CSV table of N, CA, C and O in Angstrom, one decimal:
chain,number,residue,atom,x,y,z
D,10,MET,N,86.0,89.6,97.1
D,10,MET,CA,86.4,90.9,97.6
D,10,MET,C,86.6,91.9,96.8
D,10,MET,O,86.6,91.7,95.5
D,11,SER,N,86.7,93.0,97.2
D,11,SER,CA,86.6,94.2,96.3
D,11,SER,C,87.6,95.3,96.5
D,11,SER,O,87.8,95.3,97.8
D,12,TYR,N,87.8,96.1,95.4
D,12,TYR,CA,88.6,97.4,96.1
D,12,TYR,C,87.8,98.4,96.4
D,12,TYR,O,86.8,98.6,95.3
D,13,LEU,N,88.3,99.1,97.1
D,13,LEU,CA,87.4,100.6,97.4
D,13,LEU,C,87.7,101.5,96.2
D,13,LEU,O,86.5,102.5,96.2
D,14,ASN,N,88.8,101.9,95.8
D,14,ASN,CA,89.1,102.7,94.7
D,14,ASN,C,89.3,102.0,93.3
D,14,ASN,O,89.8,101.0,93.2
D,15,ILE,N,88.9,102.7,92.4
D,15,ILE,CA,88.8,101.7,91.0
D,15,ILE,C,90.0,102.5,90.4
D,15,ILE,O,90.6,103.6,90.6
D,16,LEU,N,90.9,101.5,90.0
D,16,LEU,CA,92.2,101.5,89.5
D,16,LEU,C,92.2,101.8,87.6
D,16,LEU,O,91.5,101.1,87.5
D,17,ASP,N,92.9,102.7,87.5
D,17,ASP,CA,92.9,102.7,86.1
D,17,ASP,C,93.9,101.9,85.6
D,17,ASP,O,94.3,101.2,86.6
D,18,GLY,N,94.0,101.4,84.1
D,18,GLY,CA,95.0,100.6,83.8
D,18,GLY,C,96.5,100.6,84.3
D,18,GLY,O,96.9,99.6,84.5
D,19,ASN,N,97.1,101.5,84.1
D,19,ASN,CA,98.6,101.5,84.9
D,19,ASN,C,98.6,101.3,86.2
D,19,ASN,O,99.2,100.6,86.7
D,20,LYS,N,97.8,102.2,87.1
D,20,LYS,CA,97.9,101.6,88.5
D,20,LYS,C,97.5,100.3,88.8
D,20,LYS,O,98.1,99.6,89.5
D,21,TYR,N,96.5,99.5,88.1
D,21,TYR,CA,96.1,98.4,88.2
D,21,TYR,C,97.6,97.5,87.6
D,21,TYR,O,97.5,96.7,88.6
D,22,GLN,N,98.1,97.6,87.0
D,22,GLN,CA,99.3,97.3,86.6
D,22,GLN,C,100.5,97.0,87.5
D,22,GLN,O,101.0,96.0,88.0
D,23,GLU,N,100.5,98.3,87.9
D,23,GLU,CA,101.5,98.6,89.3
D,23,GLU,C,101.2,97.8,90.2
D,23,GLU,O,102.3,97.0,90.6
D,24,ALA,N,100.0,97.5,90.6
D,24,ALA,CA,99.7,96.6,91.6
D,24,ALA,C,99.9,95.3,91.6
D,24,ALA,O,100.3,94.6,92.2
D,25,ALA,N,99.3,94.9,90.3
D,25,ALA,CA,99.4,93.3,89.9
D,25,ALA,C,101.0,93.0,90.0
D,25,ALA,O,101.3,91.9,90.3
D,26,HIS,N,101.7,93.8,89.4
D,26,HIS,CA,103.2,93.7,89.4
D,26,HIS,C,103.8,93.5,90.6
D,26,HIS,O,104.4,92.7,90.8
D,27,GLY,N,103.4,94.1,91.6
D,27,GLY,CA,103.9,94.2,93.0
D,27,GLY,C,103.3,92.9,93.8
D,27,GLY,O,104.0,92.3,94.2
D,28,ILE,N,102.4,92.7,93.4
D,28,ILE,CA,101.6,91.4,94.2
D,28,ILE,C,102.4,90.2,93.3
D,28,ILE,O,102.9,89.2,94.0
D,29,TYR,N,102.6,90.3,92.1
D,29,TYR,CA,103.1,89.0,91.3
D,29,TYR,C,104.9,89.0,91.9
D,29,TYR,O,105.1,87.9,92.8
D,30,ASP,N,105.5,90.2,92.3
D,30,ASP,CA,106.8,90.2,92.9
D,30,ASP,C,107.0,89.5,94.0
D,30,ASP,O,107.7,88.7,94.8
D,31,LEU,N,105.8,89.9,95.2
D,31,LEU,CA,105.7,89.7,96.4
D,31,LEU,C,105.4,87.8,96.5
D,31,LEU,O,106.1,87.0,97.4
D,32,TYR,N,104.4,87.6,95.7
D,32,TYR,CA,104.0,86.0,95.9
D,32,TYR,C,104.9,85.1,95.0
D,32,TYR,O,105.3,84.0,95.2
D,33,LEU,N,105.6,85.2,94.0
D,33,LEU,CA,106.2,84.5,93.2
D,33,LEU,C,107.7,84.8,92.9
D,33,LEU,O,108.3,84.0,92.5
D,34,ASN,N,107.8,85.8,92.6
D,34,ASN,CA,109.1,86.4,92.6
D,34,ASN,C,110.3,86.0,93.6
D,34,ASN,O,110.4,86.9,94.5
D,35,HIS,N,110.5,84.7,93.7
D,35,HIS,CA,111.5,84.4,94.7
D,35,HIS,C,112.8,85.2,95.1
D,35,HIS,O,113.8,84.6,95.9
D,36,SER,N,113.1,85.6,93.8
D,36,SER,CA,114.6,86.2,93.9
D,36,SER,C,114.6,87.7,94.8
D,36,SER,O,115.9,88.4,94.9
D,37,LEU,N,113.2,88.2,95.1
D,37,LEU,CA,113.5,89.5,95.7
D,37,LEU,C,114.2,89.4,97.2
D,37,LEU,O,114.0,88.3,97.8
D,38,ASP,N,114.5,90.4,97.5
D,38,ASP,CA,115.5,90.4,98.9
D,38,ASP,C,114.3,90.8,99.9
D,38,ASP,O,113.2,91.3,99.6
D,39,ARG,N,114.7,90.2,101.4
D,39,ARG,CA,113.6,90.3,102.5
D,39,ARG,C,113.2,91.7,102.5
D,39,ARG,O,111.8,92.2,102.6
D,40,LYS,N,113.9,92.9,102.7
D,40,LYS,CA,113.6,94.1,102.7
D,40,LYS,C,113.0,94.7,101.8
D,40,LYS,O,111.9,95.6,102.0
D,41,VAL,N,113.2,94.1,100.3
D,41,VAL,CA,112.5,94.5,99.3
D,41,VAL,C,110.9,94.3,99.9
D,41,VAL,O,110.0,95.0,99.3
D,42,ARG,N,110.8,93.0,99.9
D,42,ARG,CA,109.3,92.2,100.4
D,42,ARG,C,109.0,93.3,101.3
D,42,ARG,O,107.5,93.2,100.9
D,43,MET,N,109.6,93.3,102.5
D,43,MET,CA,109.0,94.0,103.4
D,43,MET,C,108.4,95.4,103.0
D,43,MET,O,107.1,95.8,103.4
D,44,LYS,N,109.2,96.1,102.3
D,44,LYS,CA,108.4,97.4,101.8
D,44,LYS,C,107.5,97.2,100.6
D,44,LYS,O,106.5,98.3,101.0
D,45,LYS,N,107.1,96.1,100.2
D,45,LYS,CA,106.3,96.3,99.2
D,45,LYS,C,105.3,95.8,100.1
D,45,LYS,O,103.8,96.3,99.3
D,46,MET,N,105.2,94.8,100.9
D,46,MET,CA,104.1,94.4,101.9
D,46,MET,C,103.6,95.6,102.4
D,46,MET,O,102.1,95.4,102.6
D,47,GLU,N,104.2,96.7,102.8
D,47,GLU,CA,103.8,97.6,103.5
D,47,GLU,C,102.8,98.6,103.1
D,47,GLU,O,101.7,99.2,103.4
D,48,LYS,N,102.8,98.4,101.5
D,48,LYS,CA,102.1,99.2,100.8
D,48,LYS,C,100.3,98.4,100.4
D,48,LYS,O,99.8,99.0,99.9
D,49,LEU,N,100.4,97.3,100.7
D,49,LEU,CA,99.5,96.5,100.1
D,49,LEU,C,98.3,96.7,101.4
D,49,LEU,O,98.3,96.6,102.4
D,50,SER,N,96.9,96.6,100.4
D,50,SER,CA,95.8,96.7,101.4
D,50,SER,C,95.7,95.2,102.2
D,50,SER,O,96.2,94.7,102.0
D,51,PHE,N,94.7,95.5,103.3
D,51,PHE,CA,94.3,94.4,104.1
D,51,PHE,C,93.9,93.4,103.0
D,51,PHE,O,94.2,92.1,103.3
D,52,SER,N,93.0,93.9,102.4
D,52,SER,CA,92.1,92.7,101.5
D,52,SER,C,93.2,91.9,100.8
D,52,SER,O,93.0,90.9,100.4
D,53,VAL,N,94.2,92.7,100.1
D,53,VAL,CA,95.2,92.0,99.2
D,53,VAL,C,96.2,91.1,100.0
D,53,VAL,O,96.2,90.0,99.7
D,54,VAL,N,96.2,91.6,101.4
D,54,VAL,CA,97.1,90.8,102.1
D,54,VAL,C,96.2,89.4,102.1
D,54,VAL,O,96.8,88.4,102.3
D,55,ILE,N,95.2,89.6,102.7
D,55,ILE,CA,94.3,88.2,102.9
D,55,ILE,C,94.1,87.6,101.4
D,55,ILE,O,94.4,86.2,101.8
D,56,LEU,N,94.3,88.0,100.4
D,56,LEU,CA,94.1,87.3,99.1
D,56,LEU,C,95.3,86.6,99.0
D,56,LEU,O,95.3,85.4,98.7
D,57,LEU,N,96.6,87.2,99.3
D,57,LEU,CA,97.9,86.5,99.2
D,57,LEU,C,97.7,84.9,99.9
D,57,LEU,O,98.1,84.3,99.8
D,58,ILE,N,97.4,85.5,101.2
D,58,ILE,CA,97.1,84.4,102.1
D,58,ILE,C,96.3,83.0,101.4
D,58,ILE,O,97.1,82.0,101.6
D,59,LEU,N,95.4,83.5,101.1
D,59,LEU,CA,94.5,82.7,100.4
D,59,LEU,C,95.1,81.8,99.2
D,59,LEU,O,95.2,80.6,99.3
D,60,PHE,N,95.8,82.4,98.3
D,60,PHE,CA,96.8,81.9,97.3
D,60,PHE,C,97.6,81.0,98.0
D,60,PHE,O,98.0,79.8,97.7
D,61,TYR,N,98.3,81.7,99.0
D,61,TYR,CA,99.6,80.8,99.7
D,61,TYR,C,99.2,79.3,100.2
D,61,TYR,O,99.5,78.4,100.1
D,62,ARG,N,98.0,79.6,100.9
D,62,ARG,CA,97.4,78.3,101.6
D,62,ARG,C,97.0,77.3,100.5
D,62,ARG,O,97.2,76.1,100.9
D,63,ARG,N,96.3,77.8,99.5
D,63,ARG,CA,96.0,76.8,98.2
D,63,ARG,C,97.1,76.1,97.7
D,63,ARG,O,97.3,74.9,97.4
D,64,ASP,N,98.2,77.0,97.4
D,64,ASP,CA,99.4,76.6,96.6
D,64,ASP,C,100.3,75.7,97.0
D,64,ASP,O,101.1,75.0,96.7
D,65,ASN,N,100.3,76.0,98.5
D,65,ASN,CA,101.2,75.1,99.4
D,65,ASN,C,100.5,74.2,100.1
D,65,ASN,O,100.9,73.4,101.1
D,66,GLN,N,99.1,73.8,99.8
D,66,GLN,CA,98.1,72.7,100.8
D,66,GLN,C,98.3,72.9,102.1
D,66,GLN,O,98.4,71.9,102.5
D,67,ILE,N,98.3,74.0,102.4
D,67,ILE,CA,98.2,74.4,104.0
D,67,ILE,C,97.0,74.5,104.6
D,67,ILE,O,96.2,75.2,104.0
D,68,GLU,N,96.7,73.8,105.5
D,68,GLU,CA,95.2,73.8,106.2
D,68,GLU,C,95.4,74.7,107.5
D,68,GLU,O,96.2,74.5,108.4
D,69,CYS,N,94.8,75.9,107.3
D,69,CYS,CA,95.0,76.8,108.4
D,69,CYS,C,93.5,77.3,108.5
D,69,CYS,O,92.9,77.9,107.5
D,70,ASN,N,93.1,77.6,109.8
D,70,ASN,CA,92.0,77.9,109.9
D,70,ASN,C,91.8,79.7,110.5
D,70,ASN,O,90.7,80.1,110.7
D,71,SER,N,92.7,80.1,110.9
D,71,SER,CA,92.8,81.3,111.6
D,71,SER,C,94.2,82.2,111.2
D,71,SER,O,95.4,81.4,110.6
D,72,TRP,N,94.4,83.2,111.6
D,72,TRP,CA,95.6,83.9,111.5
D,72,TRP,C,97.0,83.2,112.4
D,72,TRP,O,98.0,83.2,112.2
D,73,ASN,N,96.4,82.6,113.7
D,73,ASN,CA,97.1,82.2,114.5
D,73,ASN,C,97.7,80.9,113.8
D,73,ASN,O,99.3,80.5,114.3
D,74,ASP,N,97.0,80.1,113.3
D,74,ASP,CA,97.8,79.1,112.4
D,74,ASP,C,98.9,79.2,111.7
D,74,ASP,O,100.0,78.8,111.6
D,75,ILE,N,98.9,80.4,111.0
D,75,ILE,CA,99.8,80.8,110.0
D,75,ILE,C,101.0,81.7,111.2
D,75,ILE,O,102.2,81.1,110.7
D,76,ALA,N,100.8,82.1,112.1
D,76,ALA,CA,101.7,82.8,113.0
D,76,ALA,C,102.6,81.8,113.4
D,76,ALA,O,103.6,82.1,113.9
D,77,ASN,N,102.0,80.9,113.9
D,77,ASN,CA,102.7,79.6,114.6
D,77,ASN,C,103.4,78.7,114.0
D,77,ASN,O,104.0,77.7,114.3
D,78,ASP,N,103.2,78.9,112.8
D,78,ASP,CA,103.5,77.6,111.9
D,78,ASP,C,105.2,77.9,111.5
D,78,ASP,O,105.9,78.6,111.7
D,79,ASN,N,105.6,76.7,111.8
D,79,ASN,CA,107.2,76.3,111.9
D,79,ASN,C,108.0,76.2,110.3
D,79,ASN,O,109.1,76.1,110.3
D,80,ILE,N,106.8,76.5,109.4
D,80,ILE,CA,107.4,76.2,108.0
D,80,ILE,C,108.6,77.5,108.0
D,80,ILE,O,108.2,78.4,107.6
D,81,GLU,N,109.7,77.2,107.2
D,81,GLU,CA,110.9,78.1,106.6
D,81,GLU,C,110.4,78.6,105.4
D,81,GLU,O,110.9,77.8,104.4
D,82,ASP,N,109.9,79.6,105.0
D,82,ASP,CA,109.4,80.3,104.0
D,82,ASP,C,109.5,81.5,104.1
D,82,ASP,O,108.8,82.2,104.9
D,83,GLU,N,110.5,82.3,103.1
D,83,GLU,CA,110.5,84.1,103.3
D,83,GLU,C,109.3,84.6,102.8
D,83,GLU,O,108.9,85.6,103.9
D,84,PHE,N,108.5,84.2,101.7
D,84,PHE,CA,107.3,85.2,101.9
D,84,PHE,C,106.4,84.8,103.1
D,84,PHE,O,105.8,85.8,103.7
D,85,LEU,N,106.2,83.5,103.6
D,85,LEU,CA,105.1,83.6,104.9
D,85,LEU,C,105.8,84.4,106.4
D,85,LEU,O,105.2,84.7,106.8
D,86,GLU,N,107.1,84.4,106.2
D,86,GLU,CA,107.8,85.1,107.2
D,86,GLU,C,107.4,86.8,106.9
D,86,GLU,O,107.1,87.4,108.3
D,87,VAL,N,107.3,87.1,105.8
D,87,VAL,CA,107.2,88.8,105.5
D,87,VAL,C,105.6,88.8,105.9
D,87,VAL,O,105.4,89.5,106.5
D,88,LEU,N,105.0,87.8,105.8
D,88,LEU,CA,103.2,87.9,106.1
D,88,LEU,C,103.3,87.7,107.7
D,88,LEU,O,102.2,88.6,108.1
D,89,LYS,N,103.9,87.1,108.4
D,89,LYS,CA,103.6,87.1,109.7
D,89,LYS,C,104.1,88.2,110.5
D,89,LYS,O,103.7,88.8,111.3
D,90,SER,N,105.0,88.8,109.7
D,90,SER,CA,105.4,90.4,110.1
D,90,SER,C,104.4,91.2,110.0
D,90,SER,O,104.3,92.4,110.9
D,91,LYS,N,104.0,91.0,108.9
D,91,LYS,CA,102.6,92.1,108.7
D,91,LYS,C,101.5,91.7,109.5
D,91,LYS,O,100.6,93.1,109.9
D,92,PHE,N,101.5,90.5,110.0
D,92,PHE,CA,100.2,90.8,111.2
D,92,PHE,C,100.4,91.6,112.3
D,92,PHE,O,99.6,91.9,113.1
D,93,LYS,N,102.0,91.8,112.9
D,93,LYS,CA,101.9,92.5,114.1
D,93,LYS,C,101.2,93.9,114.1
D,93,LYS,O,101.0,94.3,115.1
D,94,GLY,N,101.0,94.3,112.7
D,94,GLY,CA,100.6,95.7,112.7
D,94,GLY,C,98.9,95.8,112.5
D,94,GLY,O,98.2,96.8,112.7
D,95,TYR,N,98.3,94.6,112.3
D,95,TYR,CA,96.7,94.7,112.4
D,95,TYR,C,96.1,94.4,114.1
D,95,TYR,O,96.8,93.8,115.1
D,96,SER,N,95.0,95.2,113.8
D,96,SER,CA,94.3,95.0,115.1
D,96,SER,C,93.7,93.9,115.3
D,96,SER,O,93.6,92.8,114.4
D,97,LEU,N,92.9,93.5,116.4
D,97,LEU,CA,92.0,92.2,116.7
D,97,LEU,C,91.2,92.1,115.8
D,97,LEU,O,90.7,91.1,115.7
D,98,GLU,N,90.4,93.3,115.7
D,98,GLU,CA,89.0,93.5,114.8
D,98,GLU,C,89.8,92.9,113.4
D,98,GLU,O,89.0,92.0,112.9
D,99,GLU,N,90.7,93.0,112.9
D,99,GLU,CA,91.0,92.8,111.4
D,99,GLU,C,91.7,91.1,111.6
D,99,GLU,O,91.3,90.7,110.5
D,100,MET,N,92.2,91.0,112.6
D,100,MET,CA,92.3,89.4,112.7
D,100,MET,C,91.3,88.6,112.7
D,100,MET,O,91.0,87.6,112.2
D,101,ASN,N,90.3,89.0,113.4
D,101,ASN,CA,88.9,88.4,113.2
D,101,ASN,C,88.4,88.5,112.0
D,101,ASN,O,87.7,87.3,111.6
D,102,GLN,N,88.3,89.5,111.3
D,102,GLN,CA,88.0,89.0,110.0
D,102,GLN,C,88.6,88.8,109.1
D,102,GLN,O,88.2,87.9,108.0
D,103,MET,N,89.8,88.6,109.6
D,103,MET,CA,91.0,87.4,108.6
D,103,MET,C,90.3,86.0,108.9
D,103,MET,O,90.1,85.0,107.9
D,104,ASN,N,90.2,85.8,110.0
D,104,ASN,CA,89.7,84.6,110.4
D,104,ASN,C,88.4,83.8,109.9
D,104,ASN,O,88.1,83.0,109.1
D,105,ASP,N,87.4,85.2,109.7
D,105,ASP,CA,86.1,84.9,109.2
D,105,ASP,C,86.0,84.7,107.5
D,105,ASP,O,85.7,83.6,106.9
D,106,VAL,N,87.2,85.2,106.9
D,106,VAL,CA,87.5,85.0,105.3
D,106,VAL,C,88.1,83.8,105.4
D,106,VAL,O,87.6,82.7,104.6
D,107,PHE,N,88.7,83.1,106.1
D,107,PHE,CA,89.3,82.0,106.1
D,107,PHE,C,88.3,80.5,106.1
D,107,PHE,O,88.6,79.9,105.3
D,108,HIS,N,87.4,80.8,107.2
D,108,HIS,CA,86.5,80.1,107.2
D,108,HIS,C,85.3,80.0,106.0
D,108,HIS,O,84.7,79.1,105.4
D,109,GLN,N,85.0,80.8,105.4
D,109,GLN,CA,84.1,81.3,104.3
D,109,GLN,C,84.7,81.1,103.0
D,109,GLN,O,83.9,80.6,101.8
D,110,ILE,N,86.0,81.4,102.4
D,110,ILE,CA,86.5,81.4,101.1
D,110,ILE,C,87.7,80.0,101.3
D,110,ILE,O,88.4,80.2,101.8
D,111,LYS,N,87.4,79.3,99.9
D,111,LYS,CA,88.3,78.4,99.9
D,111,LYS,C,88.5,78.6,98.1
D,111,LYS,O,87.6,78.2,97.4
D,112,LEU,N,89.7,78.7,98.0
D,112,LEU,CA,90.1,78.8,96.4
D,112,LEU,C,90.1,77.5,95.8
D,112,LEU,O,90.7,76.6,96.2
D,113,PRO,N,89.6,77.4,94.4
D,113,PRO,CA,89.5,75.9,93.8
D,113,PRO,C,91.1,75.9,93.6
D,113,PRO,O,92.1,76.6,93.4
D,114,MET,N,91.6,74.5,93.3
D,114,MET,CA,92.9,74.1,93.1
D,114,MET,C,92.9,74.5,91.6
D,114,MET,O,92.1,74.4,90.8
D,115,ILE,N,94.3,74.8,91.2
D,115,ILE,CA,94.9,75.2,90.1
D,115,ILE,C,94.6,73.6,89.2
D,115,ILE,O,95.4,72.6,89.5
D,116,ASP,N,94.1,73.6,87.9
D,116,ASP,CA,94.2,72.5,87.0
D,116,ASP,C,94.6,72.6,85.9
D,116,ASP,O,94.7,72.0,85.3
D,117,PHE,N,95.4,73.8,85.9
D,117,PHE,CA,96.3,73.6,84.8
D,117,PHE,C,97.5,74.7,85.0
D,117,PHE,O,97.3,75.5,85.9
D,118,TYR,N,98.7,74.8,84.2
D,118,TYR,CA,99.6,75.7,84.3
D,118,TYR,C,99.9,76.5,82.9
D,118,TYR,O,99.8,76.0,81.9
């Protein structure tokens, strides 16, 4: 995955902090998460899903697997709401990524 625009150090830190807040900061309110998610690019959303899939050991091969999952998780709910804005072409691209990329398990903390 690559960024289309090169980010300077400050913008990179801002983007990285926003992603951290969405993914790891469980104290964020749902509305704040939704607002932060709106600003993320399609590529970053896919990356978040890949991390979520790996870290929660969820087997999903398509966006539909996530959309229909019954796991009660606030982060997952925010992701599901983000899917509603994607075109069929974007959803197919997402499925292609799910089949092509497997993140390695974390072997240290």
